[in-house]
Coordinates of N, CA and C in Angstrom, one line a residue:
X2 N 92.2 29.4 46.8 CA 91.0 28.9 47.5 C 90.0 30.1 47.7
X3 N 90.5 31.1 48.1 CA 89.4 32.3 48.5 C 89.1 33.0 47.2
X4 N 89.8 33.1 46.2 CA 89.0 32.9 44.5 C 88.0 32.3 44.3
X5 N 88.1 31.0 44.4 CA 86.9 29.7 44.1 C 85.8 30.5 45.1
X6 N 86.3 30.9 46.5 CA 85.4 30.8 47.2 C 84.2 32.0 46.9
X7 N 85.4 33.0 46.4 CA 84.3 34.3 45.8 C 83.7 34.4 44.7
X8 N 84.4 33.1 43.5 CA 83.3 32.9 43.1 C 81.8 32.0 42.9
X9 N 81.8 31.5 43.7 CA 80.6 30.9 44.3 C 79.6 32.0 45.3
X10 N 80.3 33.0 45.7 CA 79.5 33.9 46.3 C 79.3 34.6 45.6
X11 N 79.5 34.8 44.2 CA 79.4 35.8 43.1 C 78.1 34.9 43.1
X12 N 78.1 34.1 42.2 CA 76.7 33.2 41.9 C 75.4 32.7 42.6
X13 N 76.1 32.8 44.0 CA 74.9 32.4 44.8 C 74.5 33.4 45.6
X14 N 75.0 34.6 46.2 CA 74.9 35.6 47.2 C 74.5 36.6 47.2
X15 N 74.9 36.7 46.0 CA 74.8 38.5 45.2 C 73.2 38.9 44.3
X16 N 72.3 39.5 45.1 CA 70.8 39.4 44.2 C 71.3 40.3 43.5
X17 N 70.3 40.6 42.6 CA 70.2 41.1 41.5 C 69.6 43.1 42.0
X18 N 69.2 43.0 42.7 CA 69.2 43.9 43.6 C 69.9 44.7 44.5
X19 N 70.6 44.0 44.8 CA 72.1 44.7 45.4 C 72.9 44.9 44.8
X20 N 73.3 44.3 43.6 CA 74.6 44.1 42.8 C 75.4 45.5 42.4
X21 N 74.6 46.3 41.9 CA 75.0 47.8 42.4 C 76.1 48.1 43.3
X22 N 75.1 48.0 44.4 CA 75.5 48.0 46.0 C 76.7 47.5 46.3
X23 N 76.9 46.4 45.8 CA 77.9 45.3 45.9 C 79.3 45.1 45.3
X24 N 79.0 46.1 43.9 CA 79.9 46.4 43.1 C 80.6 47.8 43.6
X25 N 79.9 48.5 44.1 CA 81.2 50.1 44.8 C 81.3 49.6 45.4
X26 N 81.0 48.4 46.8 CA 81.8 48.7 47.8 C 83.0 47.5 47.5
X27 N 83.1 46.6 46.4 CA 84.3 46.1 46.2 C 85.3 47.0 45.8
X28 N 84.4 47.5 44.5 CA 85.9 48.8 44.7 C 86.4 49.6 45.4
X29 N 85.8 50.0 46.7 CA 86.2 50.2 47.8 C 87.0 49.5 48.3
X30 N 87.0 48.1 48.7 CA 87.6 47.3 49.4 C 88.8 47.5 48.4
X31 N 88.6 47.6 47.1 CA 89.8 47.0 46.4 C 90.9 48.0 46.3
X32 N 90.4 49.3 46.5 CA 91.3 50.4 46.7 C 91.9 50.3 47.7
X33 N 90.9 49.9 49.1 CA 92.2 50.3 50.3 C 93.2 48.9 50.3
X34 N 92.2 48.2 50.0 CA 93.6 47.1 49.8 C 95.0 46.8 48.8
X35 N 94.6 48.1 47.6 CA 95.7 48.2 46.9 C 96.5 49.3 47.7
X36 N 95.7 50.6 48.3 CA 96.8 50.9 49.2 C 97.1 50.5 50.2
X37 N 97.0 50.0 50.9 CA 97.8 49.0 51.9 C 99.0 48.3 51.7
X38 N 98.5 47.9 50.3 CA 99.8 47.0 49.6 C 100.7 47.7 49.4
X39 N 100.4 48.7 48.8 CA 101.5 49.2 47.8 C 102.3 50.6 49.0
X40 N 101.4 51.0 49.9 CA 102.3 52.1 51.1 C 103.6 51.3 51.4
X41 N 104.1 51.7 52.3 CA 106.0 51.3 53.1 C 105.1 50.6 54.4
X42 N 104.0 51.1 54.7 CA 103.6 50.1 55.8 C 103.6 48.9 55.7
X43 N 103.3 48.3 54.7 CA 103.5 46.9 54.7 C 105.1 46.2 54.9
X44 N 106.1 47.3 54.7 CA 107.5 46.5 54.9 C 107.9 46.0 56.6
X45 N 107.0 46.6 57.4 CA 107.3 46.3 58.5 C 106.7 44.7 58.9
X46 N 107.5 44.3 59.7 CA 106.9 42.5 59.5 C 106.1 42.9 61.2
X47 N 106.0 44.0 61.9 CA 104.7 43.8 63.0 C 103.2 44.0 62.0
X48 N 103.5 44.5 60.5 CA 102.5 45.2 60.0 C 101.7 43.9 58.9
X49 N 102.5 43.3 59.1 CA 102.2 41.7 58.1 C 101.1 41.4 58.0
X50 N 100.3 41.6 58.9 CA 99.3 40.3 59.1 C 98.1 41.5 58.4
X51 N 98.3 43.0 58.3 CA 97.4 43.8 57.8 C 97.4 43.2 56.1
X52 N 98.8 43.4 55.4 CA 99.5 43.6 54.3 C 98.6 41.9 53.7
X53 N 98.4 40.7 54.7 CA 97.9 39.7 54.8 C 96.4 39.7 54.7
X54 N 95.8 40.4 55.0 CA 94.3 40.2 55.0 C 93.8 41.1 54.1
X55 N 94.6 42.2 53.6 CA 94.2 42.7 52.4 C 94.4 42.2 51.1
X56 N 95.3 41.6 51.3 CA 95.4 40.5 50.2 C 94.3 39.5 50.1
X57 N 93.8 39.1 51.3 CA 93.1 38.0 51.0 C 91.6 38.7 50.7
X58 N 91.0 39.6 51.4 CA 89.7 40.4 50.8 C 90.1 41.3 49.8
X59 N 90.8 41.2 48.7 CA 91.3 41.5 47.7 C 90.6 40.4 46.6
X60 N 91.2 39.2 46.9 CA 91.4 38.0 46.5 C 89.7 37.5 46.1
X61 N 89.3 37.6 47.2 CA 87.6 36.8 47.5 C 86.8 38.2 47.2
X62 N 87.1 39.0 47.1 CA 85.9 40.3 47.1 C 86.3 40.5 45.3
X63 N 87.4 40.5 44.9 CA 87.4 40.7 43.1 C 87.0 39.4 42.6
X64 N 87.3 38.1 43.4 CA 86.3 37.3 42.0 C 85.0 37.5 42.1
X65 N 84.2 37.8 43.3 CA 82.8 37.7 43.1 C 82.4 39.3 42.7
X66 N 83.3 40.4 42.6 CA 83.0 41.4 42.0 C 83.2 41.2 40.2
X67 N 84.2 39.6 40.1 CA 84.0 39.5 38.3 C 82.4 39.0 37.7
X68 N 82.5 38.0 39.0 CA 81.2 37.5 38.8 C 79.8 38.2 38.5
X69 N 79.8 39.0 39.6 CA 78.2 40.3 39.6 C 78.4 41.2 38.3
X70 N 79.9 41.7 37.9 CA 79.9 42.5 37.0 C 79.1 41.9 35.4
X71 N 80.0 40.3 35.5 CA 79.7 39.8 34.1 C 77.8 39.5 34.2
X72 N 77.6 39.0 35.5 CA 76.2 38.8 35.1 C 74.8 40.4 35.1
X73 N 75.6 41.8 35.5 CA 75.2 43.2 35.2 C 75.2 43.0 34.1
X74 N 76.5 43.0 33.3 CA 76.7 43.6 31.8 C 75.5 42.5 31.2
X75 N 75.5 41.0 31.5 CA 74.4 40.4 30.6 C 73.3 41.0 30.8
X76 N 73.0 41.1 32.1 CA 71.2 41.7 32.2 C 71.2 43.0 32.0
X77 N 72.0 43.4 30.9 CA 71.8 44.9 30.5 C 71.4 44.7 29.3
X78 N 72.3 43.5 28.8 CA 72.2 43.2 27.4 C 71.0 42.8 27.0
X79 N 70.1 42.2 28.2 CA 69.2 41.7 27.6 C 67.9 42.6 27.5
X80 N 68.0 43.4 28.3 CA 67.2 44.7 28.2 C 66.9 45.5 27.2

């Protein structure tokens, strides 16, 4: 669901102006969320609910980072 949902905010949210902008800071997000995942903090079950929301702005922040990317690489192309 939070896929679908990011990609719809890939298409409708993201100007063409920001997308830049919009693109480092998903990879941002998507770094600390792969470290989060992948540290020993996550084995603790008080620590769950972190291990849990990085997953999910993981989830919604990389499909609309596929989205902005694929529609960059086109408006490059068409340049």
């Amino acid at each position: 669901l939070l896929f679908v949902i990011g990609l719809v905010l890939g298409f409708l949210n993201v100007a063409e102006k920001e997308a830049s902008r919009f693109l480092i800071a998903t990879v941002a997000l998507t770094i600390v969320s792969i470290g989060v995942l992948t540290t020993g903090l996550s084995a603790y079950s008080a620590l769950d609910p972190v291990r849990l929301i990085a997953m999910n702005i993981a989830a919604l922040a990389g499909a609309a980072a596929l989205v902005v990317g694929i529609k960059e690489i086109v408006g490059i192309g068409k340049n």
